[in-house]
Short mmCIF file of C-alpha atoms in Angstrom, two decimals:
data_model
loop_
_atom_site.label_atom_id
_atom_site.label_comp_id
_atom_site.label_asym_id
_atom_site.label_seq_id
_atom_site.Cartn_x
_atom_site.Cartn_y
_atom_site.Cartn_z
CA UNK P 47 126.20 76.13 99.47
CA UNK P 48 125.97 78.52 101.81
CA UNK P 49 123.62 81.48 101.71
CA UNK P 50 122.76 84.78 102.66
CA UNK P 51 119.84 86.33 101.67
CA UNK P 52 119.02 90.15 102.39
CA UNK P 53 115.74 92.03 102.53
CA UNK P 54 115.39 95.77 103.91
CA UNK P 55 111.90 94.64 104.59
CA UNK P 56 110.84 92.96 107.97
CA UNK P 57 110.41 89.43 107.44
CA UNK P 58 107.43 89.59 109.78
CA UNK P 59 105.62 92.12 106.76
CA UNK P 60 103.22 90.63 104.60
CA UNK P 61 104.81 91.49 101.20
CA UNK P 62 105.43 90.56 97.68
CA UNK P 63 109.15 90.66 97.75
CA UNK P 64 109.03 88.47 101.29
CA UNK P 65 106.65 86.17 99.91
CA UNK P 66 109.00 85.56 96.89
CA UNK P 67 112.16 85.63 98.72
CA UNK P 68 110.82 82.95 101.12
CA UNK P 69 109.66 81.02 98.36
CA UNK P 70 113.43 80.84 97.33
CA UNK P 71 114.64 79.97 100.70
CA UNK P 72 111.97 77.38 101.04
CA UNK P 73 113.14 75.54 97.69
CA UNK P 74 117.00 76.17 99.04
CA UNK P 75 116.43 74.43 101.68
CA UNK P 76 115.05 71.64 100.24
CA UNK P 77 118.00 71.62 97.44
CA UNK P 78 120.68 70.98 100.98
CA UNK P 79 121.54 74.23 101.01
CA UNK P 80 122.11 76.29 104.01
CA UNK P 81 120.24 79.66 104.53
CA UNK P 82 120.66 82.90 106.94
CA UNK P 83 118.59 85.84 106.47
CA UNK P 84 120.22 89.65 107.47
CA UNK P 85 117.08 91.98 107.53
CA UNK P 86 115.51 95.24 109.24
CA UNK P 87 114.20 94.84 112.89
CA UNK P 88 110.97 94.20 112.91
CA UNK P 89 108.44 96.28 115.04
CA UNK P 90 105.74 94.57 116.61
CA UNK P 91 103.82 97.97 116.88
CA UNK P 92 104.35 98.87 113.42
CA UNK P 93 100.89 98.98 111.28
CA UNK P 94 102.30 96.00 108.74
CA UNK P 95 103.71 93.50 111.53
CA UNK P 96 102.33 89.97 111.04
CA UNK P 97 104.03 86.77 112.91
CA UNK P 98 103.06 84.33 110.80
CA UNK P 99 106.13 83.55 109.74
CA UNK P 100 107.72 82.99 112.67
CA UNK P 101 107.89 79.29 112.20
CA UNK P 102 109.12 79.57 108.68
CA UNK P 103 111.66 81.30 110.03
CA UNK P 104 112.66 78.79 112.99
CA UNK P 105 112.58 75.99 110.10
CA UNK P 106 114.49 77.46 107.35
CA UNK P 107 117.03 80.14 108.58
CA UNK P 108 120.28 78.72 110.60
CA UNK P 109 121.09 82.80 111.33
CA UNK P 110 119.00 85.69 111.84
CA UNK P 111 121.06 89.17 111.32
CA UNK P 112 118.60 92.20 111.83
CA UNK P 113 119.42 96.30 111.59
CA UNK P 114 118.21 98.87 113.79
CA UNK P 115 115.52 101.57 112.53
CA UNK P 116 117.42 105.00 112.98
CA UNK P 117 115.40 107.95 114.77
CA UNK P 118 115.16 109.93 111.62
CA UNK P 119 113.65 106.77 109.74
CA UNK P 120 111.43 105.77 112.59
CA UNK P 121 110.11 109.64 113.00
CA UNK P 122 109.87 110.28 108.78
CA UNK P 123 107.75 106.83 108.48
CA UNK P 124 105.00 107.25 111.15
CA UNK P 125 103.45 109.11 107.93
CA UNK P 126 103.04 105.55 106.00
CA UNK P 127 101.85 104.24 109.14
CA UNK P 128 98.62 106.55 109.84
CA UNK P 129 98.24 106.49 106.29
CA UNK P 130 97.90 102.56 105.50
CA UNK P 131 95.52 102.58 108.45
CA UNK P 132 98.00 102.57 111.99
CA UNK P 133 96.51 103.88 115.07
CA UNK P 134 94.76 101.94 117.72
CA UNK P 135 92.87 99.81 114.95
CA UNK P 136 95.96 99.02 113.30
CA UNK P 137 97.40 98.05 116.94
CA UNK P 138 99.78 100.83 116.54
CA UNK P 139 100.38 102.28 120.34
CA UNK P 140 102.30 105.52 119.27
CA UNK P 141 100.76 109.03 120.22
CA UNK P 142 100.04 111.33 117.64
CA UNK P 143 101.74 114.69 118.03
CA UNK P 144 100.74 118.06 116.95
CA UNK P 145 98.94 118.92 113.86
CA UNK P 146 102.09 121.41 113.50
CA UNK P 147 103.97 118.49 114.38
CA UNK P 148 102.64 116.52 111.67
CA UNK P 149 103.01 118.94 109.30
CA UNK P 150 106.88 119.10 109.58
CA UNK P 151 107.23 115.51 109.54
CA UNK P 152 105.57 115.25 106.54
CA UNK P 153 107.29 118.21 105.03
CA UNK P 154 110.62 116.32 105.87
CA UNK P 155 109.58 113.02 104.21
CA UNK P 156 108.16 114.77 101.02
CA UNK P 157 111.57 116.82 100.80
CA UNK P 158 113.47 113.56 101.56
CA UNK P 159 111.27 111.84 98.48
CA UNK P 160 112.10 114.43 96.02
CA UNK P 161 116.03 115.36 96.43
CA UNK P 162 117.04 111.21 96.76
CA UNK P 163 116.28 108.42 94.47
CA UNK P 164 116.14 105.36 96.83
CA UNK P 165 113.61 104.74 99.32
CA UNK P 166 113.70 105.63 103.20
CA UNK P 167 115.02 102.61 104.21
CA UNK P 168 118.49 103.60 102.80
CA UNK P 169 118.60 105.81 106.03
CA UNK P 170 118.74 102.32 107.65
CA UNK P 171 121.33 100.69 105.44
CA UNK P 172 124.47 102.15 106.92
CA UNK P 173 123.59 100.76 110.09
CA UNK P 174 125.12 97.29 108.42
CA UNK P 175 128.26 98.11 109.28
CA UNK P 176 127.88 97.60 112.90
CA UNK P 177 126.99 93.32 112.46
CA UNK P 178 129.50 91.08 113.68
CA UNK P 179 128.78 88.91 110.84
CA UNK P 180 131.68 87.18 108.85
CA UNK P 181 130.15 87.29 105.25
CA UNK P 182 133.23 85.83 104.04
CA UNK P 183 131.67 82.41 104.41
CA UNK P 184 128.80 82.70 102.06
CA UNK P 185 128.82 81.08 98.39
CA UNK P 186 126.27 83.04 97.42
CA UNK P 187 124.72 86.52 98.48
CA UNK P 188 120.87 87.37 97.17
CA UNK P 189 119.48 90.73 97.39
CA UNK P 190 115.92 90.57 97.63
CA UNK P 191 114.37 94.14 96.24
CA UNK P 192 111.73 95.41 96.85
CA UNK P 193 112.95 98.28 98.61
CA UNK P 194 115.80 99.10 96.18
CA UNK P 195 117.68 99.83 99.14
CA UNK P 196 118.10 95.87 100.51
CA UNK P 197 120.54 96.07 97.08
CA UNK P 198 122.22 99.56 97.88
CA UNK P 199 122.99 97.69 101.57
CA UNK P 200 125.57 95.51 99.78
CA UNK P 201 127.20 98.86 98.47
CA UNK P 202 127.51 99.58 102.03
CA UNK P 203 129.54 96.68 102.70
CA UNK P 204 131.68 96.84 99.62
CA UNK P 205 132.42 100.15 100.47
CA UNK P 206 133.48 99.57 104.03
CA UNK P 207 135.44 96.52 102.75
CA UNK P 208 133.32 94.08 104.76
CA UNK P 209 132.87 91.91 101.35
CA UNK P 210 135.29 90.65 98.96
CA UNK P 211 135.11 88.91 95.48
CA UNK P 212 131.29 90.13 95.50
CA UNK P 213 131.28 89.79 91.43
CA UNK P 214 131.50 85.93 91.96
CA UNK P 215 128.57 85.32 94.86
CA UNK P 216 126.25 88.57 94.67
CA UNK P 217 122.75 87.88 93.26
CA UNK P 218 120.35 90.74 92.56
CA UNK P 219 117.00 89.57 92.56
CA UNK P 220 114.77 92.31 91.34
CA UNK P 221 110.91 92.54 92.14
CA UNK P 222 110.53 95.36 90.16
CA UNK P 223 113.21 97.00 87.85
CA UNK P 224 113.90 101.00 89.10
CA UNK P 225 113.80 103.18 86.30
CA UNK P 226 111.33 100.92 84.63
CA UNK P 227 109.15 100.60 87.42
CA UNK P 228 105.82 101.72 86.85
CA UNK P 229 105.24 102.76 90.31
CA UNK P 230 107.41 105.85 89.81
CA UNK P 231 105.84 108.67 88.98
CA UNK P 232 107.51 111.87 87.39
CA UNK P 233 111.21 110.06 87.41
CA UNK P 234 112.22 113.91 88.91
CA UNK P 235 115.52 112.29 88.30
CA UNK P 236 115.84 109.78 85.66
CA UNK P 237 119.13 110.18 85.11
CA UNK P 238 120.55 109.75 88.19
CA UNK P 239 118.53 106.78 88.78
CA UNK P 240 119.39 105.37 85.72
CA UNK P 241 123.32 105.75 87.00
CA UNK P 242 122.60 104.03 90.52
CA UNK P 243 120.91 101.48 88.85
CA UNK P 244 123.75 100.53 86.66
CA UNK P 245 126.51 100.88 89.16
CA UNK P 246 124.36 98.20 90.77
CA UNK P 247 124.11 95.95 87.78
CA UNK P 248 127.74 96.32 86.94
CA UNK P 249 128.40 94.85 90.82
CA UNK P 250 126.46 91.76 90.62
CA UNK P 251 127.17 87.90 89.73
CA UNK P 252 123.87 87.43 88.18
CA UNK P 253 121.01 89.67 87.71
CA UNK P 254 117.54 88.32 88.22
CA UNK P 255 114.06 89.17 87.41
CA UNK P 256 110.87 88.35 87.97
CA UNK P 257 109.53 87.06 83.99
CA UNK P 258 110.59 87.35 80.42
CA UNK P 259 108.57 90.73 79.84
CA UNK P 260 111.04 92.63 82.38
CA UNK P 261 114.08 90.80 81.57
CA UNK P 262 113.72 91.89 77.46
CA UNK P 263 113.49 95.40 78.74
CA UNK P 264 115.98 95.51 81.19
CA UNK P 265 118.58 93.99 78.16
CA UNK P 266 117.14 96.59 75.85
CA UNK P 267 118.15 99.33 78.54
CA UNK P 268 121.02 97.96 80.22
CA UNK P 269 122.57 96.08 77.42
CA UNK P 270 126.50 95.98 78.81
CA UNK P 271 124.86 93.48 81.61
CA UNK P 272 122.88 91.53 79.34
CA UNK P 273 125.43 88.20 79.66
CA UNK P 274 124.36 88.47 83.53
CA UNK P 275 120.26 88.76 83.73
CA UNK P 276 117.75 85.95 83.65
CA UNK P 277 114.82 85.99 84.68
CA UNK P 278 112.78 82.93 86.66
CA UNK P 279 108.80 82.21 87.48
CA UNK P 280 107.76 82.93 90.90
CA UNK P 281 107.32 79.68 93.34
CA UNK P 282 104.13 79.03 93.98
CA UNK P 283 104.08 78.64 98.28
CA UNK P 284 100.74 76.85 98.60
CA UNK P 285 101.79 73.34 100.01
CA UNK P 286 100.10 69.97 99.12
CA UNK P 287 98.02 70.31 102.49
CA UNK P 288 96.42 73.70 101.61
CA UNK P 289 96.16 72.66 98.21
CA UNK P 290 92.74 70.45 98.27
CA UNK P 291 89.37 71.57 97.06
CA UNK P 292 87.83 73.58 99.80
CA UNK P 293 84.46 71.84 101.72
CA UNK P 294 83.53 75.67 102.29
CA UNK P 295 80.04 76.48 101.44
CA UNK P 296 80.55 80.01 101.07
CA UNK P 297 81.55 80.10 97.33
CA UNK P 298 82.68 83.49 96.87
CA UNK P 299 85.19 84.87 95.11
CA UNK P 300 88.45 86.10 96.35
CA UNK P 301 90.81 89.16 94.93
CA UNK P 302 93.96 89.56 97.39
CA UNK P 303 96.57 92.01 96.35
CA UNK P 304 96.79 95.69 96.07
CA UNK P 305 94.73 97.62 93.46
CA UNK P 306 94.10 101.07 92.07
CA UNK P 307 92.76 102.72 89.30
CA UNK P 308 96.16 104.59 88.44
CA UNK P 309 97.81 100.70 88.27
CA UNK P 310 95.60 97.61 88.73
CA UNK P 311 91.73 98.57 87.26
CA UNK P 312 89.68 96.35 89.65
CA UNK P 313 86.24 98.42 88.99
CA UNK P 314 85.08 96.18 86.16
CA UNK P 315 84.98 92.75 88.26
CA UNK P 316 83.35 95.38 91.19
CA UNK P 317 80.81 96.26 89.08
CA UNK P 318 79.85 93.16 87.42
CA UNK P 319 79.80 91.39 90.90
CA UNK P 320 77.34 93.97 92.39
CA UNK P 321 74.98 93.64 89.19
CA UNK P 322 74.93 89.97 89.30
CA UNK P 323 75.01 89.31 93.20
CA UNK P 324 77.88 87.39 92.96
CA UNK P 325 80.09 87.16 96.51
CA UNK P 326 83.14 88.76 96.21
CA UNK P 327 85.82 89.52 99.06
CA UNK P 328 88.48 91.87 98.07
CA UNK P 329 91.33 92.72 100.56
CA UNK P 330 94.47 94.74 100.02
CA UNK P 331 95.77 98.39 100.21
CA UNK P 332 94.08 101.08 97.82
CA UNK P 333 93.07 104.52 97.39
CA UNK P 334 90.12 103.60 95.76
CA UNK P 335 86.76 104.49 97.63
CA UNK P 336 85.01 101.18 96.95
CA UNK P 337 81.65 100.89 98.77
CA UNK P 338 80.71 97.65 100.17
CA UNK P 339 77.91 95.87 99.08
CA UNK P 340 75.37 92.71 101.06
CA UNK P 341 77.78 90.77 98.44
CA UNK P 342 80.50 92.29 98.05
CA UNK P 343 82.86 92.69 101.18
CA UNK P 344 86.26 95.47 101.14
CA UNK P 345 88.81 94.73 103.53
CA UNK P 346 92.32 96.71 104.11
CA UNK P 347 95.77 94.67 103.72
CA UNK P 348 95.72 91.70 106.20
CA UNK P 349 98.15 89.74 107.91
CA UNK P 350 99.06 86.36 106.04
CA UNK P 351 97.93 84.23 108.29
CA UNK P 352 94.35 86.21 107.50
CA UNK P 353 94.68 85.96 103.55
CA UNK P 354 95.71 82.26 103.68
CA UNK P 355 92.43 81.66 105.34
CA UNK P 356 90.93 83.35 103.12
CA UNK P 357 92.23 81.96 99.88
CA UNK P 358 91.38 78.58 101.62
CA UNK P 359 87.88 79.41 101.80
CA UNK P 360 87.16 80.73 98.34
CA UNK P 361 86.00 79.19 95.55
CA UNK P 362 87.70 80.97 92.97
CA UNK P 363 91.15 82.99 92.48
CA UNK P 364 91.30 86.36 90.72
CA UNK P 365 94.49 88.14 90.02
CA UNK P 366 94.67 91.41 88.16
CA UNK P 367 97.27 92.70 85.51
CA UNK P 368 98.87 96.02 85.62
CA UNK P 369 97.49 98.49 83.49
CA UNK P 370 100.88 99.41 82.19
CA UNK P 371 104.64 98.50 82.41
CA UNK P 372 105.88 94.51 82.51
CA UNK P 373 105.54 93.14 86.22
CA UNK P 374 103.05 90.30 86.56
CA UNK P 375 101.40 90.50 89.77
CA UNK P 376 102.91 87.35 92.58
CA UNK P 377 99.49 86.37 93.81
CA UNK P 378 99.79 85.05 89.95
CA UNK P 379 102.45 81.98 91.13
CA UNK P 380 101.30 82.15 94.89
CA UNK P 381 98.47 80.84 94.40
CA UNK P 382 98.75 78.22 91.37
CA UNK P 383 99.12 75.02 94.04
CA UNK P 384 95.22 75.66 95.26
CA UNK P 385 93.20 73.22 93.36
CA UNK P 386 90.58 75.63 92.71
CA UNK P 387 89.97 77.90 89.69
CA UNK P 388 92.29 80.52 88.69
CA UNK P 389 90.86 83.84 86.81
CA UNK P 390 93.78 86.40 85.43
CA UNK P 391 91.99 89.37 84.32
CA UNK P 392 94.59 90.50 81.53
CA UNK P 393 95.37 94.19 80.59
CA UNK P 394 98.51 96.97 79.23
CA UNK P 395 100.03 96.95 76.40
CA UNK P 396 101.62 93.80 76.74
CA UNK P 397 98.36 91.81 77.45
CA UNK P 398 98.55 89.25 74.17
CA UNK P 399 102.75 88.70 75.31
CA UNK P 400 101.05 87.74 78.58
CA UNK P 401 98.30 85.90 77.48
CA UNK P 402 100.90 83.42 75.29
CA UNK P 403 102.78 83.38 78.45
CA UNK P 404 100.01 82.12 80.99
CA UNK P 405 98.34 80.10 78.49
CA UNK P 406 102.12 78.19 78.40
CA UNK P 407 100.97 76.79 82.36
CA UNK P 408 97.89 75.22 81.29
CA UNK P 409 96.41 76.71 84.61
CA UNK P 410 94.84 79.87 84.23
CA UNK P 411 91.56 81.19 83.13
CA UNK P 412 92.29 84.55 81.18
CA UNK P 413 89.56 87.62 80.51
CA UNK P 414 89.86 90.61 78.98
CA UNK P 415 89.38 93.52 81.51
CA UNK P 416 85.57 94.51 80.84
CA UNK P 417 82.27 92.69 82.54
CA UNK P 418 81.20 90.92 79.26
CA UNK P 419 84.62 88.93 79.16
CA UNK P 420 84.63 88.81 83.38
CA UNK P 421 81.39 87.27 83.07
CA UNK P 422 82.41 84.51 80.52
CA UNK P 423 85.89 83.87 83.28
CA UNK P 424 83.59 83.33 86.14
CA UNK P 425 81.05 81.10 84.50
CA UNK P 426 83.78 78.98 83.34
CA UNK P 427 85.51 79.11 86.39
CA UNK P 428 82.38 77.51 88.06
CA UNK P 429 82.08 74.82 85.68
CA UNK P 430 85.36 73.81 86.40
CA UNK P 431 84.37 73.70 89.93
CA UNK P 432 80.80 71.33 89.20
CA UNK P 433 83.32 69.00 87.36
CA UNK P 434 85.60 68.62 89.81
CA UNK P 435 88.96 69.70 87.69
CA UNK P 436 91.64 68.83 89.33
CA UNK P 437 95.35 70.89 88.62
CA UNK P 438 98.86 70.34 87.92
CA UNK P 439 101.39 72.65 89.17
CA UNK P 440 103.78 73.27 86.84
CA UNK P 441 107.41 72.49 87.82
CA UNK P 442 108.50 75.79 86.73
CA UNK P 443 106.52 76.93 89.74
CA UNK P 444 108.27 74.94 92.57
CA UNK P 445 109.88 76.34 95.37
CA UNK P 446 112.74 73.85 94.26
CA UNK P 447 112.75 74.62 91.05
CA UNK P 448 112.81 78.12 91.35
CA UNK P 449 115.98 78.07 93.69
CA UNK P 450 118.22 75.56 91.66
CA UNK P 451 117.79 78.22 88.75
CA UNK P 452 118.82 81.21 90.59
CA UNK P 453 121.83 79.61 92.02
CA UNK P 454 122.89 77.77 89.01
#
């Protein structure tokens, strides 16, 4: 078949909903099938640019559509960029303007936030319109969220009668669900999200999420679309050669993903690391004012080519659960190829579903989320290393696997 897949996020940004999306692609490819990617423009001075996968995308995509930034969208987001760390450090060139300056821009984003429901890229979206691209010859579209709005730019181009028959090829594949999504806060307006969120259910071929825990409340919400969801596992990216034991001699632990404690509680593990000397290396966007330690080393959100390295040097794996809602963190199914220890630190209210669930890969190493079970994770963990346990991934984690579902 032939296939268009479509992301509102760069595919030179180091994301969750890239990382899965090119997991898909990867396994697509390797099914026969035939892949072009339509995305946003990437900027190589914005503060989340990272051209790692610029060979990924020479390998796997036959035809690369991207969308101009508009002013507005360009001038509303310099906000993110100071504030996940831009500037000269970040390699971001622009000039800061004003401190009045500032303070209407942010003004305008804030206002922007609370009167719509999708995210700032939708400013970008209509901008679709202007690709000579024939999307007549596709078998199959997938949406790739997150941002919401790289489903909303199919609207776009059912409105402007660009697509036809999209009920038979347009696959939604959500990261996280909207209304559901427990990085809202306040849902200012829950109903109207609910209603943009079912006009884009009611739209698409097949609905896909991310595991079973999302899909049961999606059907429980959105029950009229029930026939169309599924959900499938994550593909695990990590390759045969990246997957042997490490010769590093650092032994440390790694954490790589995003935390908080308003989401993802990573102060336990910090805590029982510092008290027990125990090298840990934690990298990835928070708000949390974690001090660094002589073994325990904070980093901001890194490029991939920088976290790869890093996941190849450490001895052992942590991923964190969400302290509420359904979504499993990806660095779950990322990293389930390395033949090294893997620790989930389970928590929420759905923690035994989830334990069931893991426990079905005969992979992980669970813990509850306090330093008594933590410490029982790691000191298994580092048995496993001494007797040199060696890991199968399961199939339901392959990049081929993964992609024959969706396009079943």
């Amino acid at each position: 078949m032939r296939l268009l897949f479509v992301n509102m996020t760069p595919i030179f940004h180091n994301s969750s909903a890239i990382h899965r999306m090119c997991g898909i692609i990867s396994g697509a490819r390797r099914n026969g099938h035939t892949c072009d990617l339509l995305t946003l423009r990437a900027d190589e001075e914005d503060y989340a640019y990272d051209d790692s996968r610029k060979e990924f995308l020479r390998e796997n995509i036959d035809h690369y559509y991207t969308i101009r930034k508009t002013y507005l969208y360009d001038r509303l987001n310099a906000k993110k960029q100071a504030d996940a760390g831009g500037g000269i450090a970040a390699g971001n060139k622009r000039k800061s303007r004003s401190g009045c300056g500032r303070y209407i821009k942010n003004l305008m984003r804030n206002l922007f936030e609370f009167l719509f429901v999708y995210d700032l890229q939708c400013m970008n979206s209509k901008q679709v319109t202007k690709l000579n691209a024939d999307y007549t010859k596709y078998d199959r579209i997938i949406s790739v969220s997150d941002p919401k709005s790289s489903h909303d730019i199919i609207l776009k181009l059912i409105k402007y009668k660009k697509i036809k028959n999209i009920d038979s090829k347009w696959i939604q594949y959500w990261g996280d669900p909207w209304l559901n999504d427990v990085m809202r806060e306040g849902f200012r307006w829950k109903m109207l999200i609910r209603y943009k969120e079912k006009q884009l259910l009611r739209y698409a071929h097949r609905i896909v999420y991310t595991n079973p825990f999302t899909l049961d409340a999606q059907i429980r919400e959105y029950p009229a679309y029930s026939s169309k969801m599924m959900y499938i596992n994550q593909a695990s990216d990590v390759q045969e050669k990246r997957a042997q034991i490490s010769e590093c001699n650092k032994r440390y632990i790694g954490y790589f993903g995003d935390y908080g404690l308003h989401f993802r509680n990573i102060h336990p593990l910090y805590r029982y690391c510092i008290k027990n000397n125990i090298n840990l290396c934690i990298a990835g966007r928070s708000a949390d004012n974690l001090v660094e330690t002589e073994t325990v080393k904070i980093k901001g959100r890194l490029s991939q080519k920088d976290v790869s390295r890093m996941e190849d040097e450490a001895s052992i794996l942590i991923s964190i659960c969400n302290k509420r809602g359904t979504q499993i963190p990806g660095k779950v199914f990322y990293q389930a190829g390395y033949q090294k220890p893997m620790i989930i630190i389970l928590d929420g209210e759905f923690k035994e579903k989830m334990r069931v669930y893991f426990n079905s890969f005969g992979r992980y190493i669970l813990c509850e989320n306090n330093e008594k079970s933590i410490s029982g994770a790691i000191d298994e963990a580092f048995r496993e290393i001494k007797t040199g346990k060696r890991y199968q991934l399961d199939k339901r984690l392959s990049e081929e696997y993964c992609a024959e579902k969706i396009l079943r």
